Amino acid sequence: MTVKKETQDLIASYWDERSAGFDEEHDTEDLKLWAKELDQLIGLNGAGCILDVGTGTGFLAMLSAGLGYETAGIDISKEMLAIAERKAKIRHLNIRYDQCPCEKIFYENDTFDAVINCRVMWTLPDPEAAVREWIRILKPGGKVISFMRMMDMSGGQISEIYGEEIDFPLRGGDRKDYTDVYERAGLKDIKVTELPEALSSSDMPHWTAFSGIKAKE
């Protein structure tokens, strides 16, 4: 399906409003261990072009750039991106940030070596269409890596603000739901990696990484 502009505007507005406290709510991560795990999952030893979709305030993008990758980040929220840009400047990291929905990206085909994202897929009205778009901008053999905490998100604040008229297929989804989306979108060699609990000091569920490869032509 095509995600309507009014739906995108509603989602963008929600994350704009949450931007100021977003980092404080998620400031529980062991950055050195995260960098190690991210580098292993990407597997290119710092040589390659990486796109962080739904970058938010730049958590994954800054880790990627710190590892030596040429890095860009996109997000639907301009306020999140403003924070990400300030943080990258303070850290002297050269990251390109652009406002853009995850399902319709302006980059050309076969541009990136990996597309990464964190806490994004459950927020997408059409995750399968988004993954197909990520595949389009990947080079053949490139990788999609999605990080998620596997927890029940079937209700609560986000549902109340967005309104029940918007369906989020992966909200409350399990591991099979995520890998099924990857498979239907066309990714190959799909893997589920349970990451160390030490990544985060939060008492929320540990992180899971879903990865898949774009078929080589």
Coordinates of N, CA and C in Angstrom, one line a residue:
M1 N 0.8 -1.2 0.0 CA 0.0 0.0 0.0 C 0.9 1.2 0.0
T2 N 0.3 2.4 -0.4 CA 1.0 3.7 -0.3 C 0.6 4.4 0.9
V3 N 1.5 4.8 1.7 CA 1.2 5.4 3.0 C 0.8 6.9 2.7
K4 N -0.4 7.2 3.2 CA -0.9 8.5 2.9 C -0.1 9.6 3.5
K5 N -0.1 10.8 2.9 CA 0.7 11.9 3.4 C 0.1 12.4 4.8
E6 N -1.2 12.3 4.9 CA -1.7 12.7 6.2 C -1.3 11.8 7.4
T7 N -1.1 10.5 7.0 CA -0.6 9.5 8.0 C 0.9 9.8 8.3
Q8 N 1.7 10.1 7.3 CA 3.1 10.5 7.5 C 3.2 11.8 8.3
D9 N 2.3 12.7 8.1 CA 2.3 14.0 8.8 C 2.0 13.8 10.3
L10 N 1.0 12.9 10.6 CA 0.6 12.6 11.9 C 1.8 11.9 12.7
I11 N 2.4 10.9 12.0 CA 3.6 10.2 12.6 C 4.7 11.2 12.9
A12 N 5.0 12.1 11.9 CA 6.1 13.0 12.1 C 5.8 14.0 13.2
S13 N 4.6 14.4 13.4 CA 4.2 15.3 14.4 C 4.4 14.7 15.8
Y14 N 4.1 13.4 15.9 CA 4.2 12.7 17.2 C 5.7 12.6 17.6
W15 N 6.6 12.3 16.6 CA 8.0 12.2 17.0 C 8.7 13.5 17.2
D16 N 8.2 14.6 16.5 CA 8.6 15.9 16.7 C 8.4 16.3 18.2
E17 N 7.2 16.0 18.7 CA 6.8 16.3 20.1 C 7.7 15.5 21.1
R18 N 8.1 14.3 20.7 CA 8.9 13.5 21.6 C 10.4 13.7 21.6
S19 N 10.8 14.5 20.6 CA 12.2 14.7 20.4 C 13.1 15.2 21.6
A20 N 12.5 16.1 22.3 CA 13.3 16.7 23.4 C 13.7 15.7 24.5
G21 N 12.8 14.8 24.8 CA 13.1 13.8 25.8 C 13.5 12.5 25.3
F22 N 13.7 12.3 24.0 CA 13.9 11.0 23.5 C 15.3 10.4 24.0
D23 N 16.3 11.2 23.9 CA 17.6 10.7 24.4 C 17.6 10.3 25.8
E24 N 17.0 11.2 26.7 CA 17.0 10.9 28.1 C 16.3 9.5 28.4
E25 N 15.2 9.2 27.6 CA 14.5 8.0 27.8 C 15.3 6.8 27.4
H26 N 16.2 7.0 26.5 CA 17.0 5.8 25.9 C 18.5 5.9 26.2
D27 N 18.9 6.7 27.2 CA 20.3 6.8 27.6 C 20.7 5.7 28.5
T28 N 20.6 4.5 28.0 CA 20.9 3.3 28.9 C 21.9 2.3 28.2
E29 N 22.5 2.8 27.1 CA 23.2 1.8 26.2 C 24.7 1.9 26.4
D30 N 25.3 0.7 26.4 CA 26.8 0.6 26.4 C 27.3 0.9 25.0
L31 N 27.8 2.1 24.7 CA 28.1 2.4 23.3 C 29.3 1.7 22.8
K32 N 30.3 1.3 23.6 CA 31.4 0.5 23.1 C 31.0 -0.9 22.7
L33 N 30.1 -1.5 23.5 CA 29.6 -2.8 23.1 C 28.7 -2.7 21.9
W34 N 27.9 -1.7 21.8 CA 27.1 -1.5 20.7 C 27.9 -1.4 19.4
A35 N 29.0 -0.6 19.4 CA 29.8 -0.4 18.3 C 30.4 -1.7 17.8
K36 N 30.9 -2.5 18.8 CA 31.4 -3.8 18.5 C 30.4 -4.7 17.8
E37 N 29.2 -4.8 18.3 CA 28.2 -5.6 17.8 C 27.7 -5.1 16.4
L38 N 27.6 -3.8 16.2 CA 27.2 -3.2 14.9 C 28.3 -3.5 13.9
D39 N 29.5 -3.4 14.2 CA 30.6 -3.6 13.3 C 30.6 -5.1 12.8
Q40 N 30.4 -6.0 13.8 CA 30.4 -7.4 13.4 C 29.2 -7.7 12.5
L41 N 28.1 -7.1 12.7 CA 26.9 -7.4 11.9 C 27.0 -6.8 10.5
I42 N 27.6 -5.6 10.4 CA 27.8 -5.0 9.1 C 28.9 -5.8 8.3
G43 N 30.0 -6.1 9.0 CA 31.0 -6.9 8.5 C 31.9 -6.4 7.4
L44 N 32.0 -5.1 7.3 CA 32.8 -4.5 6.2 C 34.1 -3.7 6.8
N45 N 34.3 -3.9 8.0 CA 35.5 -3.3 8.6 C 35.7 -1.8 8.3
G46 N 34.6 -1.1 8.4 CA 34.6 0.4 8.2 C 34.7 0.9 6.8
A47 N 34.7 0.0 5.8 CA 34.8 0.4 4.4 C 33.4 0.2 3.7
G48 N 32.7 1.2 3.5 CA 31.4 1.1 2.9 C 30.5 2.3 3.2
C49 N 29.4 2.4 2.5 CA 28.4 3.4 2.7 C 27.2 2.9 3.4
I50 N 26.8 3.6 4.5 CA 25.7 3.1 5.4 C 24.6 4.1 5.5
L51 N 23.3 3.7 5.4 CA 22.2 4.5 5.6 C 21.4 4.1 6.8
D52 N 21.2 5.0 7.8 CA 20.4 4.7 9.0 C 19.0 5.3 8.7
V53 N 18.0 4.4 8.5 CA 16.7 4.9 8.3 C 15.9 5.0 9.6
G54 N 15.1 6.1 9.7 CA 14.5 6.4 11.0 C 15.5 6.7 12.0
T55 N 16.5 7.5 11.7 CA 17.7 7.7 12.5 C 17.4 8.3 13.9
G56 N 16.2 9.0 13.9 CA 15.9 9.7 15.2 C 17.0 10.8 15.5
T57 N 17.5 10.7 16.7 CA 18.6 11.6 17.1 C 20.0 11.1 16.8
G58 N 20.0 10.1 15.9 CA 21.3 9.7 15.4 C 22.1 8.7 16.1
F59 N 21.4 7.9 16.9 CA 22.2 6.9 17.7 C 23.0 5.9 16.9
L60 N 22.4 5.2 15.9 CA 23.1 4.3 15.1 C 24.0 5.0 14.1
A61 N 23.5 6.1 13.5 CA 24.4 6.8 12.5 C 25.7 7.2 13.1
M62 N 25.7 7.7 14.4 CA 26.9 8.2 15.0 C 27.8 7.0 15.3
L63 N 27.3 5.8 15.7 CA 28.1 4.6 15.9 C 28.7 4.2 14.6
S64 N 27.9 4.2 13.5 CA 28.4 3.8 12.2 C 29.6 4.7 11.7
A65 N 29.3 6.1 11.8 CA 30.4 7.0 11.4 C 31.6 6.9 12.3
G66 N 31.4 6.6 13.6 CA 32.6 6.4 14.5 C 33.4 5.2 14.1
L67 N 32.8 4.2 13.5 CA 33.5 3.0 13.0 C 34.2 3.2 11.7
G68 N 34.0 4.4 11.1 CA 34.7 4.7 9.8 C 33.9 4.6 8.6
Y69 N 32.6 4.2 8.7 CA 31.8 4.1 7.5 C 31.3 5.5 7.1
E70 N 31.2 5.7 5.8 CA 30.5 6.9 5.2 C 29.0 6.7 5.5
T71 N 28.5 7.6 6.3 CA 27.2 7.4 6.9 C 26.2 8.6 6.5
A72 N 24.9 8.2 6.3 CA 23.8 9.1 6.1 C 22.7 8.6 7.0
G73 N 21.8 9.6 7.4 CA 20.7 9.2 8.2 C 19.4 9.9 7.7
I74 N 18.3 9.3 7.7 CA 17.0 9.9 7.3 C 16.0 9.7 8.4
D75 N 15.1 10.6 8.5 CA 14.0 10.5 9.5 C 12.8 11.4 9.0
I76 N 11.7 11.0 9.5 CA 10.5 11.7 9.1 C 10.3 13.0 10.0
S77 N 11.0 13.0 11.1 CA 10.9 14.1 12.1 C 12.0 15.1 12.0
K78 N 11.6 16.3 11.6 CA 12.7 17.4 11.5 C 13.3 17.7 12.9
E79 N 12.5 17.6 13.9 CA 13.0 18.0 15.2 C 14.0 16.9 15.7
M80 N 13.8 15.7 15.5 CA 14.7 14.6 15.8 C 16.0 14.9 15.0
L81 N 15.9 15.2 13.7 CA 17.1 15.4 12.9 C 17.9 16.6 13.4
A82 N 17.2 17.7 13.9 CA 17.9 18.8 14.4 C 18.8 18.5 15.5
I83 N 18.3 17.6 16.4 CA 19.1 17.1 17.5 C 20.3 16.3 17.0
A84 N 20.0 15.4 16.1 CA 21.0 14.5 15.5 C 22.2 15.3 14.9
E85 N 21.8 16.4 14.2 CA 22.8 17.2 13.5 C 23.7 17.9 14.6
R86 N 23.1 18.4 15.7 CA 23.9 19.1 16.7 C 24.8 18.1 17.4
K87 N 24.3 16.9 17.6 CA 25.2 15.9 18.3 C 26.3 15.5 17.4
A88 N 26.1 15.3 16.1 CA 27.2 14.9 15.2 C 28.2 16.0 15.1
K89 N 27.8 17.3 15.1 CA 28.7 18.4 15.1 C 29.6 18.4 16.3
I90 N 29.0 18.2 17.5 CA 29.8 18.2 18.7 C 30.8 17.1 18.7
R91 N 30.5 16.0 18.1 CA 31.4 14.8 18.1 C 32.3 14.8 16.9
H92 N 32.2 15.9 16.1 CA 33.0 16.1 14.9 C 32.9 14.8 13.9
L93 N 31.6 14.4 13.7 CA 31.3 13.3 12.8 C 30.6 13.9 11.6
N94 N 31.1 13.4 10.4 CA 30.6 13.9 9.1 C 29.4 13.0 8.7
I95 N 28.2 13.3 9.1 CA 27.0 12.5 8.7 C 26.1 13.4 8.0
R96 N 25.5 12.9 6.9 CA 24.5 13.7 6.2 C 23.1 13.2 6.7
Y97 N 22.3 14.2 7.1 CA 21.0 13.9 7.6 C 20.0 14.6 6.7
D98 N 18.9 13.9 6.4 CA 17.8 14.4 5.5 C 16.5 14.0 6.1
Q99 N 15.5 14.9 5.9 CA 14.1 14.5 6.3 C 13.5 13.8 5.1
C100 N 13.0 12.6 5.5 CA 12.5 11.7 4.4 C 11.8 10.5 5.1
P101 N 10.7 10.1 4.5 CA 10.0 8.9 5.1 C 10.8 7.6 4.7
C102 N 10.6 6.6 5.5 CA 11.3 5.3 5.3 C 10.9 4.6 4.1
E103 N 9.6 4.9 3.6 CA 9.0 4.1 2.5 C 9.3 4.7 1.2
K104 N 9.8 5.9 1.1 CA 10.0 6.6 -0.2 C 11.3 7.4 -0.1
I105 N 12.4 6.8 -0.4 CA 13.7 7.4 -0.2 C 14.3 8.0 -1.5
F106 N 14.9 9.2 -1.5 CA 15.3 9.9 -2.7 C 16.6 9.3 -3.3
Y107 N 17.3 8.5 -2.6 CA 18.6 8.0 -3.1 C 18.4 7.0 -4.3
E108 N 19.4 7.0 -5.2 CA 19.3 6.1 -6.4 C 19.5 4.7 -6.0
N109 N 19.1 3.8 -7.0 CA 19.3 2.4 -6.8 C 20.8 2.0 -6.5
D110 N 21.0 1.0 -5.8 CA 22.3 0.4 -5.6 C 23.3 1.4 -5.0
T111 N 22.9 2.2 -4.0 CA 23.8 3.3 -3.5 C 24.5 2.8 -2.2
F112 N 23.9 2.0 -1.4 CA 24.5 1.7 0.0 C 24.9 0.3 0.1
D113 N 25.9 0.1 1.0 CA 26.4 -1.3 1.3 C 25.5 -1.9 2.4
A114 N 24.9 -1.0 3.3 CA 24.0 -1.6 4.3 C 23.0 -0.5 4.7
V115 N 21.8 -1.0 5.0 CA 20.8 -0.1 5.6 C 20.5 -0.6 7.0
I116 N 20.6 0.3 8.0 CA 20.5 -0.1 9.4 C 19.3 0.7 10.0
N117 N 18.7 0.2 11.0 CA 17.7 0.9 11.7 C 17.5 0.3 13.1
C118 N 17.0 1.2 14.0 CA 16.8 0.8 15.4 C 15.4 1.3 15.9
R119 N 14.6 0.3 16.4 CA 13.3 0.6 17.0 C 12.4 1.3 15.9
V120 N 12.5 0.9 14.7 CA 11.8 1.5 13.6 C 10.7 0.7 13.0
M121 N 11.0 -0.6 12.8 CA 10.0 -1.4 12.0 C 8.6 -1.5 12.5
W122 N 8.5 -1.5 13.9 CA 7.2 -1.6 14.4 C 6.4 -0.3 14.3
T123 N 7.0 0.8 13.9 CA 6.4 2.1 13.8 C 5.9 2.3 12.3
L124 N 6.1 1.4 11.4 CA 5.8 1.6 10.0 C 4.4 1.0 9.6
P125 N 3.6 1.8 9.0 CA 2.3 1.3 8.5 C 2.4 0.2 7.5
D126 N 3.5 0.3 6.7 CA 3.7 -0.8 5.7 C 5.1 -1.2 5.7
P127 N 5.5 -2.0 6.7 CA 6.9 -2.4 6.8 C 7.5 -3.2 5.6
E128 N 6.6 -3.9 4.9 CA 7.1 -4.7 3.7 C 7.5 -3.7 2.6
A129 N 6.7 -2.7 2.4 CA 7.0 -1.7 1.4 C 8.3 -0.9 1.7
A130 N 8.5 -0.7 3.0 CA 9.7 0.0 3.5 C 10.9 -0.9 3.2
V131 N 10.9 -2.1 3.5 CA 12.0 -3.0 3.3 C 12.3 -3.2 1.8
R132 N 11.3 -3.2 1.0 CA 11.5 -3.2 -0.5 C 12.2 -2.0 -1.0
E133 N 11.9 -0.9 -0.4 CA 12.6 0.4 -0.7 C 14.0 0.3 -0.2
W134 N 14.3 -0.2 0.9 CA 15.7 -0.3 1.4 C 16.5 -1.3 0.5
I135 N 15.8 -2.3 0.0 CA 16.5 -3.2 -0.9 C 16.9 -2.5 -2.2
R136 N 16.0 -1.6 -2.7 CA 16.2 -0.9 -3.9 C 17.5 -0.1 -3.8
I137 N 17.7 0.6 -2.7 CA 18.9 1.5 -2.6 C 20.1 0.7 -2.2
L138 N 20.0 -0.5 -1.9 CA 21.2 -1.3 -1.5 C 21.9 -1.8 -2.8
K139 N 23.2 -1.9 -2.7 CA 24.0 -2.6 -3.7 C 23.8 -4.1 -3.6
P140 N 23.9 -4.8 -4.8 CA 23.8 -6.2 -4.7 C 24.7 -6.8 -3.7
G141 N 24.2 -7.7 -2.8 CA 25.0 -8.3 -1.7 C 25.0 -7.4 -0.5
G142 N 24.3 -6.3 -0.5 CA 24.2 -5.4 0.6 C 23.2 -6.0 1.7
K143 N 23.3 -5.4 2.9 CA 22.6 -6.0 4.0 C 21.6 -5.0 4.6
V144 N 20.5 -5.5 5.1 CA 19.6 -4.7 5.9 C 19.7 -5.3 7.3
I145 N 19.8 -4.4 8.3 CA 19.9 -4.8 9.7 C 19.0 -4.0 10.5
S146 N 18.0 -4.7 11.2 CA 17.0 -4.0 12.0 C 17.2 -4.4 13.5
F147 N 17.3 -3.5 14.4 CA 17.5 -3.8 15.8 C 16.1 -3.5 16.5
M148 N 15.6 -4.4 17.3 CA 14.4 -4.3 18.0 C 14.4 -4.9 19.3
R149 N 13.7 -4.3 20.3 CA 13.4 -5.0 21.5 C 12.1 -5.7 21.3
M150 N 12.0 -7.0 21.5 CA 10.8 -7.8 21.2 C 9.9 -7.7 22.4
M151 N 9.0 -6.8 22.4 CA 8.1 -6.6 23.5 C 6.7 -6.3 23.0
D152 N 5.7 -6.5 23.8 CA 4.3 -6.2 23.5 C 4.0 -4.7 23.3
M153 N 3.8 -4.3 22.1 CA 3.4 -2.9 21.9 C 2.1 -2.7 21.3
S154 N 1.1 -3.6 21.7 CA -0.2 -3.7 21.0 C -1.1 -2.5 21.5
G155 N -0.7 -1.8 22.5 CA -1.5 -0.7 23.0 C -0.7 0.4 23.5
G156 N -1.2 1.2 24.4 CA -0.4 2.2 25.1 C -0.4 3.5 24.4
Q157 N 0.6 4.3 24.8 CA 0.6 5.7 24.4 C 0.6 6.0 22.9
I158 N 1.4 5.2 22.2 CA 1.5 5.5 20.7 C 0.2 5.2 20.0
S159 N -0.5 4.2 20.5 CA -1.8 3.8 19.9 C -2.8 5.0 20.2
E160 N -2.8 5.5 21.4 CA -3.7 6.6 21.7 C -3.5 7.8 20.9
I161 N -2.2 8.2 20.7 CA -1.9 9.4 20.0 C -2.1 9.3 18.5
Y162 N -1.7 8.2 17.9 CA -1.9 8.0 16.5 C -3.3 7.8 16.1
G163 N -4.1 7.1 17.0 CA -5.4 6.8 16.7 C -5.5 5.4 16.1
E164 N -6.5 4.6 16.4 CA -6.6 3.3 16.0 C -6.9 3.1 14.5
E165 N -7.1 4.2 13.8 CA -7.4 4.1 12.4 C -6.1 3.8 11.6
I166 N -5.0 3.9 12.2 CA -3.7 3.6 11.6 C -3.2 2.2 12.0
D167 N -3.0 1.3 11.1 CA -2.6 0.0 11.4 C -1.1 -0.1 11.4
F168 N -0.5 -0.8 12.4 CA 1.0 -1.0 12.4 C 1.2 -2.5 12.5
P169 N 1.4 -3.2 11.4 CA 1.4 -4.7 11.4 C 2.4 -5.3 12.3
L170 N 3.5 -4.7 12.6 CA 4.5 -5.3 13.4 C 4.5 -4.8 14.9
R171 N 3.5 -4.0 15.3 CA 3.3 -3.6 16.6 C 2.9 -4.9 17.4
G172 N 3.7 -5.3 18.4 CA 3.4 -6.5 19.1 C 3.8 -7.8 18.4
G173 N 4.5 -7.6 17.2 CA 4.9 -8.8 16.4 C 6.0 -9.6 17.1
D174 N 6.1 -10.9 16.7 CA 7.1 -11.8 17.2 C 8.2 -11.9 16.1
R175 N 9.2 -12.7 16.4 CA 10.4 -12.8 15.5 C 10.0 -13.4 14.2
K176 N 9.0 -14.3 14.1 CA 8.6 -14.8 12.8 C 7.9 -13.7 12.0
D177 N 7.1 -12.9 12.6 CA 6.5 -11.8 11.9 C 7.5 -10.9 11.2
Y178 N 8.6 -10.6 11.9 CA 9.7 -9.8 11.3 C 10.4 -10.5 10.2
T179 N 10.7 -11.8 10.4 CA 11.4 -12.5 9.3 C 10.5 -12.7 8.1
D180 N 9.2 -12.9 8.4 CA 8.3 -13.0 7.2 C 8.3 -11.8 6.4
V181 N 8.3 -10.6 7.0 CA 8.3 -9.3 6.3 C 9.6 -9.3 5.4
Y182 N 10.7 -9.6 6.0 CA 12.0 -9.6 5.3 C 11.9 -10.6 4.1
E183 N 11.3 -11.8 4.3 CA 11.2 -12.7 3.2 C 10.3 -12.3 2.1
R184 N 9.1 -11.8 2.5 CA 8.2 -11.3 1.4 C 8.7 -10.1 0.6
A185 N 9.5 -9.3 1.3 CA 10.1 -8.1 0.6 C 11.2 -8.5 -0.4
G186 N 11.8 -9.7 -0.2 CA 12.8 -10.2 -1.1 C 14.2 -10.4 -0.6
L187 N 14.4 -10.2 0.7 CA 15.7 -10.4 1.3 C 16.1 -11.9 1.4
K188 N 17.4 -12.2 1.3 CA 17.8 -13.6 1.3 C 18.7 -13.8 2.6
D189 N 19.1 -15.0 2.9 CA 20.0 -15.3 4.0 C 19.6 -14.6 5.3
I190 N 18.3 -14.7 5.6 CA 17.8 -14.0 6.8 C 18.2 -14.6 8.1
K191 N 18.7 -13.8 9.0 CA 19.2 -14.3 10.3 C 18.6 -13.5 11.4
V192 N 18.4 -14.1 12.5 CA 18.0 -13.5 13.8 C 19.1 -13.7 14.8
T193 N 19.6 -12.5 15.3 CA 20.7 -12.6 16.3 C 20.3 -12.0 17.6
E194 N 20.4 -12.8 18.6 CA 20.0 -12.3 20.0 C 21.3 -11.6 20.6
L195 N 21.2 -10.3 20.9 CA 22.4 -9.6 21.3 C 22.5 -9.6 22.8
P196 N 23.8 -9.4 23.3 CA 24.0 -9.5 24.7 C 23.2 -8.6 25.6
E197 N 22.7 -9.1 26.7 CA 21.9 -8.2 27.6 C 22.7 -7.0 28.1
A198 N 24.0 -7.2 28.1 CA 24.9 -6.1 28.6 C 24.9 -4.8 27.7
L199 N 24.3 -4.9 26.5 CA 24.2 -3.8 25.6 C 23.5 -2.6 26.3
S200 N 22.5 -2.9 27.2 CA 21.7 -1.9 27.8 C 21.5 -2.2 29.3
S201 N 21.5 -1.1 30.1 CA 21.2 -1.2 31.5 C 19.7 -1.1 31.8
S202 N 18.9 -1.0 30.8 CA 17.5 -0.9 30.9 C 16.9 -2.2 31.3
D203 N 15.8 -2.2 32.0 CA 15.1 -3.5 32.4 C 14.2 -4.0 31.3
M204 N 14.2 -3.3 30.2 CA 13.3 -3.8 29.1 C 14.0 -5.0 28.4
P205 N 13.2 -5.7 27.6 CA 13.8 -6.9 26.9 C 15.1 -6.6 26.1
H206 N 15.9 -7.6 26.0 CA 17.2 -7.4 25.4 C 17.0 -7.2 23.9
W207 N 18.0 -6.7 23.2 CA 18.0 -6.4 21.8 C 18.1 -7.6 20.9
T208 N 17.3 -7.6 19.8 CA 17.4 -8.6 18.8 C 17.7 -8.0 17.5
A209 N 18.6 -8.5 16.7 CA 18.9 -8.0 15.3 C 18.4 -8.9 14.3
F210 N 17.7 -8.3 13.3 CA 17.2 -9.1 12.1 C 18.0 -8.6 10.9
S211 N 18.7 -9.5 10.2 CA 19.5 -9.2 9.1 C 19.1 -10.0 7.9
G212 N 19.3 -9.4 6.7 CA 19.0 -10.1 5.4 C 19.8 -9.5 4.3
I213 N 20.1 -10.2 3.3 CA 21.0 -9.8 2.2 C 20.2 -9.6 0.9
K214 N 20.5 -8.5 0.1 CA 20.0 -8.3 -1.2 C 20.7 -9.3 -2.2
A215 N 19.9 -10.0 -2.9 CA 20.5 -11.0 -3.8 C 21.5 -10.3 -4.8
K216 N 22.6 -11.0 -5.1 CA 23.5 -10.5 -6.1 C 23.0 -10.8 -7.5
E217 N 23.2 -9.9 -8.4 CA 22.6 -10.1 -9.8 C 23.6 -10.9 -10.6

